[in-house]
Structure formats: structure tokens, C-alpha cells
Short mmCIF file of C-alpha atoms and ligand atoms in Angstrom, two decimals:
data_model
loop_
_atom_site.label_atom_id
_atom_site.label_comp_id
_atom_site.label_asym_id
_atom_site.label_seq_id
_atom_site.Cartn_x
_atom_site.Cartn_y
_atom_site.Cartn_z
CA MET A 1 79.22 27.29 -75.75
CA ILE A 2 78.26 26.54 -79.66
CA ASN A 3 81.69 27.39 -80.47
CA SER A 4 83.38 25.66 -78.06
CA ILE A 5 81.26 22.55 -78.67
CA LYS A 6 82.10 22.81 -82.50
CA GLU A 7 85.57 22.99 -81.98
CA LYS A 8 85.20 19.95 -80.45
CA PHE A 9 83.61 18.30 -82.87
CA TYR A 10 86.27 19.37 -85.40
CA LYS A 11 89.06 18.20 -83.12
CA LEU A 12 87.40 14.74 -82.69
CA PHE A 13 85.76 13.80 -85.70
CA GLY A 14 86.91 16.82 -88.09
CA GLY A 15 84.10 17.77 -91.05
CA LYS A 16 81.02 19.57 -90.91
CA PRO A 17 78.14 18.96 -87.89
CA ILE A 18 74.79 20.55 -88.39
CA ILE A 19 73.97 22.20 -84.92
CA VAL A 20 70.76 21.21 -83.10
CA ARG A 21 69.62 23.36 -80.19
CA SER A 22 67.56 21.73 -77.45
CA PRO A 23 66.02 24.20 -74.41
CA GLY A 24 64.88 23.27 -70.99
CA ARG A 25 61.79 23.89 -69.44
CA VAL A 26 59.80 25.28 -67.08
CA ASN A 27 56.35 24.70 -66.11
CA LEU A 28 53.79 27.57 -64.31
CA ILE A 29 51.20 25.29 -63.08
CA GLY A 30 50.15 21.85 -63.28
CA GLU A 31 52.85 19.72 -61.70
CA HIS A 32 52.15 15.71 -61.64
CA THR A 33 48.90 15.67 -63.68
CA ASP A 34 50.79 14.68 -66.89
CA TYR A 35 50.68 11.14 -66.44
CA ASN A 36 46.76 11.48 -64.73
CA MET A 37 45.94 13.10 -68.00
CA GLY A 38 45.46 16.19 -66.74
CA PHE A 39 46.88 19.38 -67.89
CA VAL A 40 50.11 21.23 -67.81
CA LEU A 41 51.32 24.75 -68.49
CA PRO A 42 55.64 24.39 -69.64
CA ALA A 43 57.33 26.67 -71.85
CA ALA A 44 60.80 26.22 -73.59
CA ILE A 45 62.90 28.18 -72.27
CA ASP A 46 66.58 29.80 -73.32
CA LYS A 47 68.60 27.64 -71.13
CA SER A 48 69.91 24.17 -73.88
CA ILE A 49 71.60 21.71 -75.07
CA TYR A 50 73.49 22.04 -78.51
CA PHE A 51 74.40 19.00 -80.40
CA ALA A 52 77.11 18.93 -83.11
CA ILE A 53 76.27 15.91 -85.13
CA LYS A 54 77.13 14.01 -88.55
CA PRO A 55 76.69 10.88 -89.72
CA ARG A 56 79.08 8.27 -90.39
CA ASN A 57 79.30 5.77 -93.46
CA ASP A 58 79.62 2.73 -91.02
CA LYS A 59 77.22 1.77 -88.12
CA ARG A 60 79.54 3.29 -85.14
CA ILE A 61 78.23 5.62 -82.92
CA ASN A 62 80.49 7.98 -80.96
CA LEU A 63 79.01 10.27 -78.22
CA PHE A 64 81.39 12.89 -76.42
CA ALA A 65 79.79 14.53 -73.83
CA TYR A 66 81.70 18.08 -73.32
CA ASP A 67 80.63 19.00 -70.07
CA LEU A 68 81.83 15.96 -68.56
CA ASN A 69 84.61 15.87 -70.55
CA ASP A 70 83.77 12.02 -71.27
CA GLU A 71 83.23 9.69 -74.18
CA TRP A 72 80.77 6.63 -75.13
CA LYS A 73 80.94 4.27 -78.09
CA PHE A 74 78.77 1.53 -79.56
CA ALA A 75 77.29 0.20 -82.25
CA VAL A 76 74.20 0.65 -83.69
CA ASP A 77 73.38 -2.99 -83.98
CA ASP A 78 74.71 -3.40 -80.31
CA ILE A 79 72.57 -1.81 -77.72
CA LYS A 80 72.69 -2.35 -74.47
CA ARG A 81 72.83 -0.04 -71.25
CA SER A 82 75.91 1.69 -70.35
CA GLU A 83 77.30 1.94 -66.91
CA LYS A 84 77.86 5.63 -67.83
CA SER A 85 74.46 6.50 -66.86
CA TRP A 86 74.41 10.18 -69.05
CA ALA A 87 75.01 8.14 -72.52
CA ASN A 88 72.06 5.72 -71.51
CA TYR A 89 69.57 8.95 -72.36
CA LEU A 90 70.92 8.99 -75.74
CA ILE A 91 71.25 4.96 -76.15
CA GLY A 92 67.81 4.68 -75.66
CA VAL A 93 66.95 6.96 -78.31
CA VAL A 94 68.75 5.34 -80.78
CA ASP A 95 66.92 1.91 -79.04
CA GLN A 96 63.74 3.36 -79.88
CA ILE A 97 63.89 4.54 -83.36
CA LYS A 98 65.35 1.24 -83.86
CA LYS A 99 62.21 -0.19 -82.61
CA THR A 100 59.97 1.94 -84.59
CA GLY A 101 61.49 -0.67 -87.62
CA LYS A 102 63.76 2.85 -89.47
CA GLU A 103 67.09 2.25 -90.39
CA ILE A 104 69.96 4.73 -88.94
CA GLN A 105 73.62 4.98 -89.76
CA GLY A 106 76.38 5.35 -87.12
CA PHE A 107 77.13 9.26 -86.08
CA ASP A 108 79.71 10.89 -84.53
CA CYS A 109 77.78 13.67 -81.41
CA VAL A 110 79.49 16.03 -79.13
CA PHE A 111 76.79 17.45 -77.29
CA GLY A 112 76.86 20.35 -74.00
CA GLY A 113 74.86 23.22 -72.77
CA ASP A 114 73.78 25.07 -69.82
CA ILE A 115 70.97 22.96 -68.24
CA PRO A 116 71.50 22.54 -65.07
CA ILE A 117 71.52 19.09 -64.22
CA GLY A 118 69.14 17.81 -61.13
CA ALA A 119 67.52 21.04 -61.30
CA GLY A 120 64.47 20.18 -62.63
CA LEU A 121 64.74 21.56 -65.94
CA SER A 122 64.44 18.87 -67.69
CA SER A 123 67.83 18.29 -69.10
CA SER A 124 66.40 14.93 -69.77
CA ALA A 125 64.46 15.65 -71.70
CA ALA A 126 66.44 17.91 -73.45
CA ILE A 127 68.90 14.96 -74.64
CA GLU A 128 66.45 12.34 -75.31
CA ALA A 129 64.14 14.52 -77.13
CA GLY A 130 67.31 16.62 -79.10
CA LEU A 131 68.74 13.77 -80.45
CA ALA A 132 65.43 11.84 -81.16
CA PHE A 133 64.84 15.53 -83.37
CA ALA A 134 68.97 15.55 -84.94
CA LEU A 135 68.62 11.85 -85.96
CA ASP A 136 65.10 12.38 -87.72
CA LYS A 137 67.21 15.42 -89.94
CA LEU A 138 70.07 13.49 -89.92
CA PHE A 139 68.54 10.75 -92.09
CA ASN A 140 65.27 11.64 -92.88
CA LEU A 141 63.33 9.53 -91.14
CA GLY A 142 60.08 11.39 -91.60
CA PHE A 143 58.46 11.12 -88.01
CA GLU A 144 55.52 13.55 -87.29
CA LYS A 145 56.49 16.10 -84.33
CA ILE A 146 54.67 14.05 -81.69
CA GLU A 147 56.06 10.33 -82.51
CA LEU A 148 59.08 12.02 -81.72
CA VAL A 149 57.81 13.31 -78.15
CA LYS A 150 56.69 10.04 -77.86
CA LEU A 151 59.70 8.14 -78.55
CA ALA A 152 62.08 10.52 -76.31
CA GLN A 153 59.60 9.44 -73.81
CA ARG A 154 59.34 6.15 -74.21
CA ALA A 155 63.33 5.81 -74.44
CA GLU A 156 63.16 7.50 -70.50
CA ASN A 157 60.72 5.18 -69.20
CA GLN A 158 61.73 1.71 -70.92
CA PHE A 159 65.64 2.47 -71.12
CA VAL A 160 66.54 5.16 -67.85
CA GLY A 161 63.46 3.34 -66.31
CA VAL A 162 61.80 6.57 -64.84
CA GLN A 163 58.17 6.46 -65.59
CA CYS A 164 57.89 10.11 -66.64
CA GLY A 165 54.73 11.86 -68.17
CA ILE A 166 54.84 13.54 -71.28
CA MET A 167 55.31 17.54 -70.24
CA ASP A 168 59.10 17.92 -71.04
CA GLN A 169 59.49 16.27 -74.32
CA TYR A 170 56.00 17.30 -75.79
CA ILE A 171 57.17 21.41 -74.82
CA ASN A 172 61.08 20.43 -75.92
CA ILE A 173 59.58 19.70 -79.76
CA PHE A 174 57.01 22.01 -79.96
CA GLY A 175 58.12 25.14 -77.31
CA LYS A 176 57.00 28.41 -79.25
CA LYS A 177 58.78 32.07 -78.10
CA GLY A 178 56.76 33.97 -75.73
CA ASN A 179 54.24 31.53 -75.06
CA VAL A 180 53.37 28.94 -72.88
CA LEU A 181 51.46 26.06 -74.07
CA ARG A 182 48.47 24.72 -72.20
CA ILE A 183 48.61 20.98 -73.29
CA ASP A 184 45.91 18.67 -72.94
CA CYS A 185 47.93 15.14 -71.74
CA ARG A 186 44.82 13.05 -72.71
CA SER A 187 44.42 14.37 -76.16
CA LEU A 188 47.39 15.67 -76.34
CA ASP A 189 46.42 18.76 -78.02
CA TYR A 190 47.82 21.99 -76.90
CA ASP A 191 46.99 25.90 -76.92
CA TYR A 192 49.31 28.73 -76.72
CA PHE A 193 49.05 31.82 -74.10
CA PRO A 194 51.32 34.69 -74.41
CA PHE A 195 53.77 34.78 -71.76
CA GLU A 196 55.62 37.90 -71.87
CA PHE A 197 55.40 40.97 -69.72
CA ASP A 198 57.09 43.93 -70.16
CA ASP A 199 57.16 44.66 -66.09
CA VAL A 200 57.52 40.56 -64.96
CA SER A 201 59.75 37.87 -65.19
CA VAL A 202 59.71 34.37 -64.96
CA VAL A 203 62.80 33.67 -62.26
CA LEU A 204 64.41 30.28 -61.33
CA PHE A 205 65.85 29.85 -57.84
CA ASN A 206 67.55 26.79 -57.66
CA THR A 207 68.48 25.29 -54.44
CA ASN A 208 71.32 23.12 -55.76
CA VAL A 209 69.84 20.26 -53.82
CA SER A 210 68.68 17.02 -55.38
CA HIS A 211 67.47 14.21 -53.62
CA SER A 212 68.95 10.55 -55.35
CA LEU A 213 65.12 9.59 -54.07
CA ALA A 214 63.23 11.41 -56.59
CA SER A 215 63.09 8.96 -59.44
CA SER A 216 62.12 6.26 -57.00
CA GLU A 217 60.01 8.53 -55.15
CA TYR A 218 58.20 9.89 -58.82
CA ASN A 219 57.53 5.79 -59.42
CA LYS A 220 55.85 5.51 -56.41
CA ARG A 221 53.58 8.49 -56.99
CA ARG A 222 52.38 7.18 -59.90
CA LYS A 223 51.31 4.38 -58.34
CA GLU A 224 49.59 5.41 -55.77
CA CYS A 225 47.78 7.49 -58.38
CA SER A 226 46.46 4.23 -60.16
CA THR A 227 45.78 2.66 -57.13
CA GLY A 228 43.19 5.15 -56.55
CA VAL A 229 41.75 5.53 -60.12
CA ASP A 230 41.21 1.34 -59.47
CA ILE A 231 39.20 2.09 -56.21
CA ILE A 232 37.40 4.94 -57.68
CA LYS A 233 36.74 2.65 -60.66
CA GLU A 234 34.80 -0.23 -58.56
CA ARG A 235 31.73 2.67 -58.18
CA TYR A 236 32.64 4.26 -61.80
CA GLU A 237 33.42 1.80 -63.97
CA ASN A 238 34.24 4.55 -67.23
CA VAL A 239 36.82 6.19 -65.14
CA GLU A 240 40.14 5.47 -66.53
CA SER A 241 42.66 8.18 -65.15
CA LEU A 242 42.24 10.51 -62.40
CA ARG A 243 41.34 13.34 -65.25
CA ASP A 244 37.93 11.61 -65.02
CA VAL A 245 37.45 12.18 -61.26
CA THR A 246 35.94 15.09 -60.15
CA ILE A 247 36.62 15.59 -55.85
CA ASP A 248 33.04 14.50 -55.41
CA MET A 249 33.49 11.42 -56.89
CA LEU A 250 36.55 10.95 -54.93
CA GLU A 251 34.78 11.68 -51.59
CA GLU A 252 32.10 8.92 -52.18
CA SER A 253 34.63 6.63 -52.33
CA ARG A 254 36.82 8.21 -49.13
CA ASN A 255 36.54 5.06 -47.01
CA LYS A 256 37.85 2.24 -49.59
CA LEU A 257 40.63 5.40 -49.33
CA ASP A 258 43.86 4.68 -47.52
CA GLY A 259 44.78 8.21 -46.14
CA VAL A 260 48.10 8.64 -48.15
CA ILE A 261 46.19 7.62 -51.68
CA TYR A 262 43.45 9.78 -51.04
CA LYS A 263 45.53 12.89 -50.28
CA ARG A 264 47.13 11.98 -53.57
CA CYS A 265 44.23 12.05 -55.95
CA LYS A 266 42.76 15.25 -53.95
CA TYR A 267 45.72 17.45 -54.84
CA VAL A 268 45.81 15.73 -58.66
CA ILE A 269 42.18 16.86 -58.68
CA GLU A 270 42.78 20.08 -57.51
CA GLU A 271 45.92 20.98 -59.15
CA SER A 272 43.83 20.34 -62.74
CA GLU A 273 40.78 22.81 -61.38
CA ARG A 274 43.59 25.48 -60.29
CA LEU A 275 45.45 25.35 -63.82
CA LEU A 276 42.44 25.80 -65.67
CA SER A 277 41.44 28.52 -63.16
CA ALA A 278 45.07 29.95 -63.83
CA CYS A 279 44.38 30.10 -67.71
CA ASP A 280 41.66 32.02 -67.42
CA ALA A 281 43.81 34.35 -65.10
CA LEU A 282 46.26 35.15 -68.04
CA ASN A 283 43.30 35.85 -70.63
CA LYS A 284 42.55 38.27 -68.38
CA ASN A 285 46.09 39.41 -68.30
CA ASN A 286 45.22 39.44 -63.77
CA LEU A 287 48.89 38.08 -62.90
CA ARG A 288 47.94 38.48 -58.93
CA GLU A 289 45.32 36.10 -59.50
CA PHE A 290 47.76 33.91 -61.48
CA GLY A 291 50.45 33.92 -58.68
CA LYS A 292 47.61 32.68 -55.82
CA TYR A 293 47.06 29.29 -58.31
CA MET A 294 50.84 29.07 -58.08
CA TYR A 295 51.27 29.48 -54.30
CA GLY A 296 48.06 27.07 -53.84
CA SER A 297 50.22 24.49 -56.36
CA HIS A 298 52.86 24.56 -54.19
CA GLN A 299 50.87 24.19 -51.11
CA GLY A 300 49.74 20.71 -52.49
CA LEU A 301 52.85 19.55 -53.50
CA SER A 302 53.86 20.18 -50.22
CA LYS A 303 51.58 18.56 -47.79
CA GLU A 304 49.68 16.61 -50.40
CA TYR A 305 51.85 14.99 -52.62
CA GLU A 306 54.33 15.56 -50.52
CA VAL A 307 57.28 15.73 -53.60
CA SER A 308 58.37 19.04 -52.01
CA SER A 309 62.10 19.27 -49.79
CA PRO A 310 62.52 21.68 -46.89
CA GLU A 311 65.10 23.94 -48.73
CA LEU A 312 62.13 24.24 -51.61
CA ASP A 313 59.45 25.63 -49.01
CA TYR A 314 62.00 28.05 -46.95
CA LEU A 315 62.27 29.35 -50.38
CA VAL A 316 58.33 29.49 -51.41
CA GLU A 317 57.55 30.96 -47.86
CA LEU A 318 60.37 33.45 -48.07
CA VAL A 319 59.12 35.26 -51.21
CA SER A 320 55.72 35.28 -50.52
CA ASN A 321 56.49 37.84 -48.21
CA LEU A 322 58.26 40.02 -50.07
CA ASP A 323 57.33 43.12 -52.68
CA GLY A 324 56.97 42.79 -56.15
CA VAL A 325 56.40 38.32 -55.81
CA TYR A 326 52.89 37.56 -57.84
CA GLY A 327 53.54 34.16 -57.10
CA ALA A 328 56.15 30.83 -56.22
CA ARG A 329 56.07 27.21 -56.27
CA MET A 330 58.52 24.49 -56.60
CA MET A 331 58.82 22.52 -59.79
CA GLY A 332 58.88 19.79 -61.54
CA GLY A 333 59.42 16.31 -60.31
CA GLY A 334 60.18 17.68 -57.00
CA PHE A 335 62.65 16.59 -53.74
CA GLY A 336 64.73 19.72 -55.17
CA GLY A 337 65.39 21.77 -58.04
CA CYS A 338 64.53 24.96 -58.36
CA THR A 339 61.18 27.42 -57.52
CA ILE A 340 59.84 29.21 -60.03
CA ASN A 341 59.02 32.70 -59.13
CA LEU A 342 56.96 35.86 -61.39
CA ILE A 343 58.35 38.61 -60.04
CA GLU A 344 57.97 42.51 -61.17
CA ASN A 345 61.03 43.41 -62.66
CA LYS A 346 62.14 46.62 -60.67
CA TYR A 347 62.25 43.70 -58.02
CA VAL A 348 63.77 41.15 -59.06
CA ASN A 349 67.42 41.78 -57.97
CA SER A 350 65.98 42.93 -54.53
CA VAL A 351 64.60 39.68 -53.93
CA SER A 352 67.16 37.81 -55.64
CA ARG A 353 69.74 38.86 -52.91
CA LYS A 354 67.19 38.57 -50.21
CA VAL A 355 66.68 34.80 -51.45
CA LYS A 356 70.72 34.35 -51.45
CA GLU A 357 71.31 36.27 -48.27
CA ASN A 358 69.28 34.03 -46.35
CA TYR A 359 69.38 30.43 -47.97
CA LYS A 360 72.89 30.59 -47.68
CA LYS A 361 72.44 31.47 -43.58
CA LYS A 362 69.20 28.60 -42.84
CA PHE A 363 70.82 25.77 -45.34
CA GLY A 364 74.79 27.16 -45.86
CA ILE A 365 74.17 26.19 -49.84
CA ASP A 366 75.03 28.79 -52.02
CA ALA A 367 71.42 29.53 -54.47
CA GLU A 368 71.46 30.38 -57.96
CA VAL A 369 69.15 32.27 -59.97
CA TYR A 370 68.21 32.42 -63.31
CA VAL A 371 65.98 35.08 -64.86
CA THR A 372 64.44 33.08 -67.96
CA SER A 373 63.35 33.94 -71.41
CA ILE A 374 60.77 31.89 -73.13
CA ASN A 375 61.98 30.46 -76.48
CA ASN A 376 61.27 27.94 -79.30
CA GLY A 377 61.47 24.30 -78.76
CA THR A 378 63.84 22.28 -80.49
CA GLU A 379 65.44 23.99 -83.55
CA ILE A 380 68.11 23.43 -86.34
CA ILE A 381 70.38 26.66 -85.95
CA GLU A 382 72.64 25.12 -88.40
CA SER A 383 72.96 23.05 -90.97
C1 GLA B 401 59.01 15.58 -64.38
C2 GLA B 401 58.36 14.49 -65.35
C3 GLA B 401 57.47 15.00 -65.76
C4 GLA B 401 56.29 15.63 -65.14
C5 GLA B 401 56.75 16.03 -63.82
C6 GLA B 401 55.87 16.78 -62.51
O1 GLA B 401 59.94 16.55 -65.13
O2 GLA B 401 59.42 14.44 -66.65
O3 GLA B 401 56.87 14.20 -66.87
O4 GLA B 401 55.49 14.85 -64.22
O5 GLA B 401 57.94 15.87 -63.52
O6 GLA B 401 54.78 17.47 -63.18
#
């Protein structure tokens, strides 16, 4: 992959680019908690986007999307939305860098990789944070890591228009081989938890379904949570996010909350508790218990937060009855994409086979299987 991208770069632009690897991510538990200022537990994985990128002496920016065989060209001083949706993830980053007041020149860039799009592995954050990281290095912009994270998130919020939280961009930059990160999305501090086992793998089953509703429903969930906060605030004025709310506090406001808003808030509060308990289980090396929290997370996402889909529900239900599976749940924003599963190594093949066979029978769609390993966050691999 890296070689093909490099070759394309030589053909299109010539010269020697730097190569940046920017990973996709998994999230073990803690879904839709980031924008509620709670905790998340993601890891960067071995599926990545690679950028071959080199500065120019003028203000031209030439982008080439290797996987789509498509190009977009613009000038640093002429930032506007592209009709090609893929380009907006990159233009948004240039826009945000300029808004910080830092100067950049033009550049040539070929990028591509093996993070499946729409699979909930955060290919978009990999593009945004990867480019922000690459431009920081290319032009010596001197951003702190956390500034790159926030800048990439703003690119998605303001230019692409999805009001995403900070998890995906954060893990993309801060990921560490063999570890999951427990990120406190309020303080933006994190702890590492080793997550490498001799006998257990993190396996993703891709439903190969992605619903176009996803981004509008995502923004809707955010609104529902903030509506809940506004109502709870009437009684507890110091509450700023669902992070500050306990189940008891929620119950006290129950008669003022619409049924849907109540369910959404209840899920978020319980998911935060589940995540903290799951981390205790990790500390005790108890993956059975950890897996139970994953199932609990899925139930909440499906029944209360209502961001699952029949395909995701089916895959979680199916594996929950199979030997060797510690836990499973839908992952990411929802409405399609992958389930994440903790499976004992000696059962990975048999479970994967059952998933593929049964899923095809039920939905007529091929499910894909990715056995992942946990890798570093964005890094330069050739300079
Ligand atoms: C998407 C968003 C994240 C997060 C998850 C749900 O991946 O980009 O910020 O909210 O959904 O946990």
C-alpha cells in the first residue's frame, strides 16, 4: 500500500515526500459519552491511512485520493467547500490551521489506505488528524498534540458539519501500541491500560451496512442530551453536562423529562458507570467481567440510545451464544458499521465462520472480519 501511494506521488508530482501513517480506531466501551464530557476507552489500530506529502513553493494545494482515483486542487487563500465530499475533510483542516493565524505554503499530497469507509473505524478522523499532524511537521507549525486533536475535531464540526466529540481525533494522535486509553473527555487527561493478551483477540465484524441517517441522527442525539441537561439544571444549577448527573438526580427530574430524553440521559449516565467498572475488571485481568459490560453497553445503545441497527443487533446476539466470546457490542456512532468482539484466539476462526454464514443467510450481505492489533497513533514513518 505504502509503495503504491509513493509511486503515485512520484508519477504525479515527483520529488521525495514524507510518509505519515494515521490509524483508524476501535473503542472498547464508552460510546456517545465523549460529547457528554464522560470517559471513553479507544485504541488506535493497524488499519491506517498513509499520506505522501511534500511542500510546494507556491500556494497551490494538490490532493489526490488514491483509493478513489480522484483529485482536488485549490489554493491556500481560496478556501471553500468542495462538491467532492472526501476533499472537505482535508480542506477543513487547512481552514482551521489558517484560523489559528499560522501560515502555510501549498503542498502536494497523495493519500490512501485500508480503513474501510463508513465502518465506524473513524477513517474521517484519520484523514483530519493525519493531515493536521503532517502539515504541522511539514511547515514546523509547533502545535501541541492536544491542539492538533482539537483542530482536527473543529474541522469535522465546522467544515464537514458533524458535531462529533473528541474521541476519534484524540486517539488518532495519542494512541499507543498495545494499550487502550481511558480518556476523560472533560479534563482531556488520559490513562493507558495495557490491552494485549496471549490468548484473546479484538475482532471486528463489519456489517457492510452504513445508513445515510447516521450524521443527522448523531447531531439529534447530541441535542437530546443537552435538552436533558437544561432541564436537570433547573434543579441543580451547577450541572454542565451529563457527566455531572447521577441516576438519582435524573430520577428527581423524571416527571419533567420527555420519555425519549429520559432514555437517552439514562443510557449515557449508565454507560459512564459501566466504563469505569470495566476498567476495574481490566485491572484485575478479568476479561469475562469486562465482556459483560460490553454486552450491557450494546443493550443500552440499542434499546435506550437507539443508535443500533437490525444487522448490528443480530451479530451481537449471535456471538453471545457462541463459545470463546467474552463480549461484543456495536461500535462508534452507530446505524451500521462494525461490532467489536473479544474472542479467545482458538475460537476466532469458528466464530468468524458462523458469523459470515449466518449473516449472509439472514441479510444476503457478506460480513467482513478484521482481526486487529493495537498500534501507535499518527506517526512519521519516512522523513
Ligand atoms: C463517532 C464520533 C465520536 C463519538 C462516537 C460515539 O465516532 O466521531 O466523537 O461520539 O461516534 O461514541
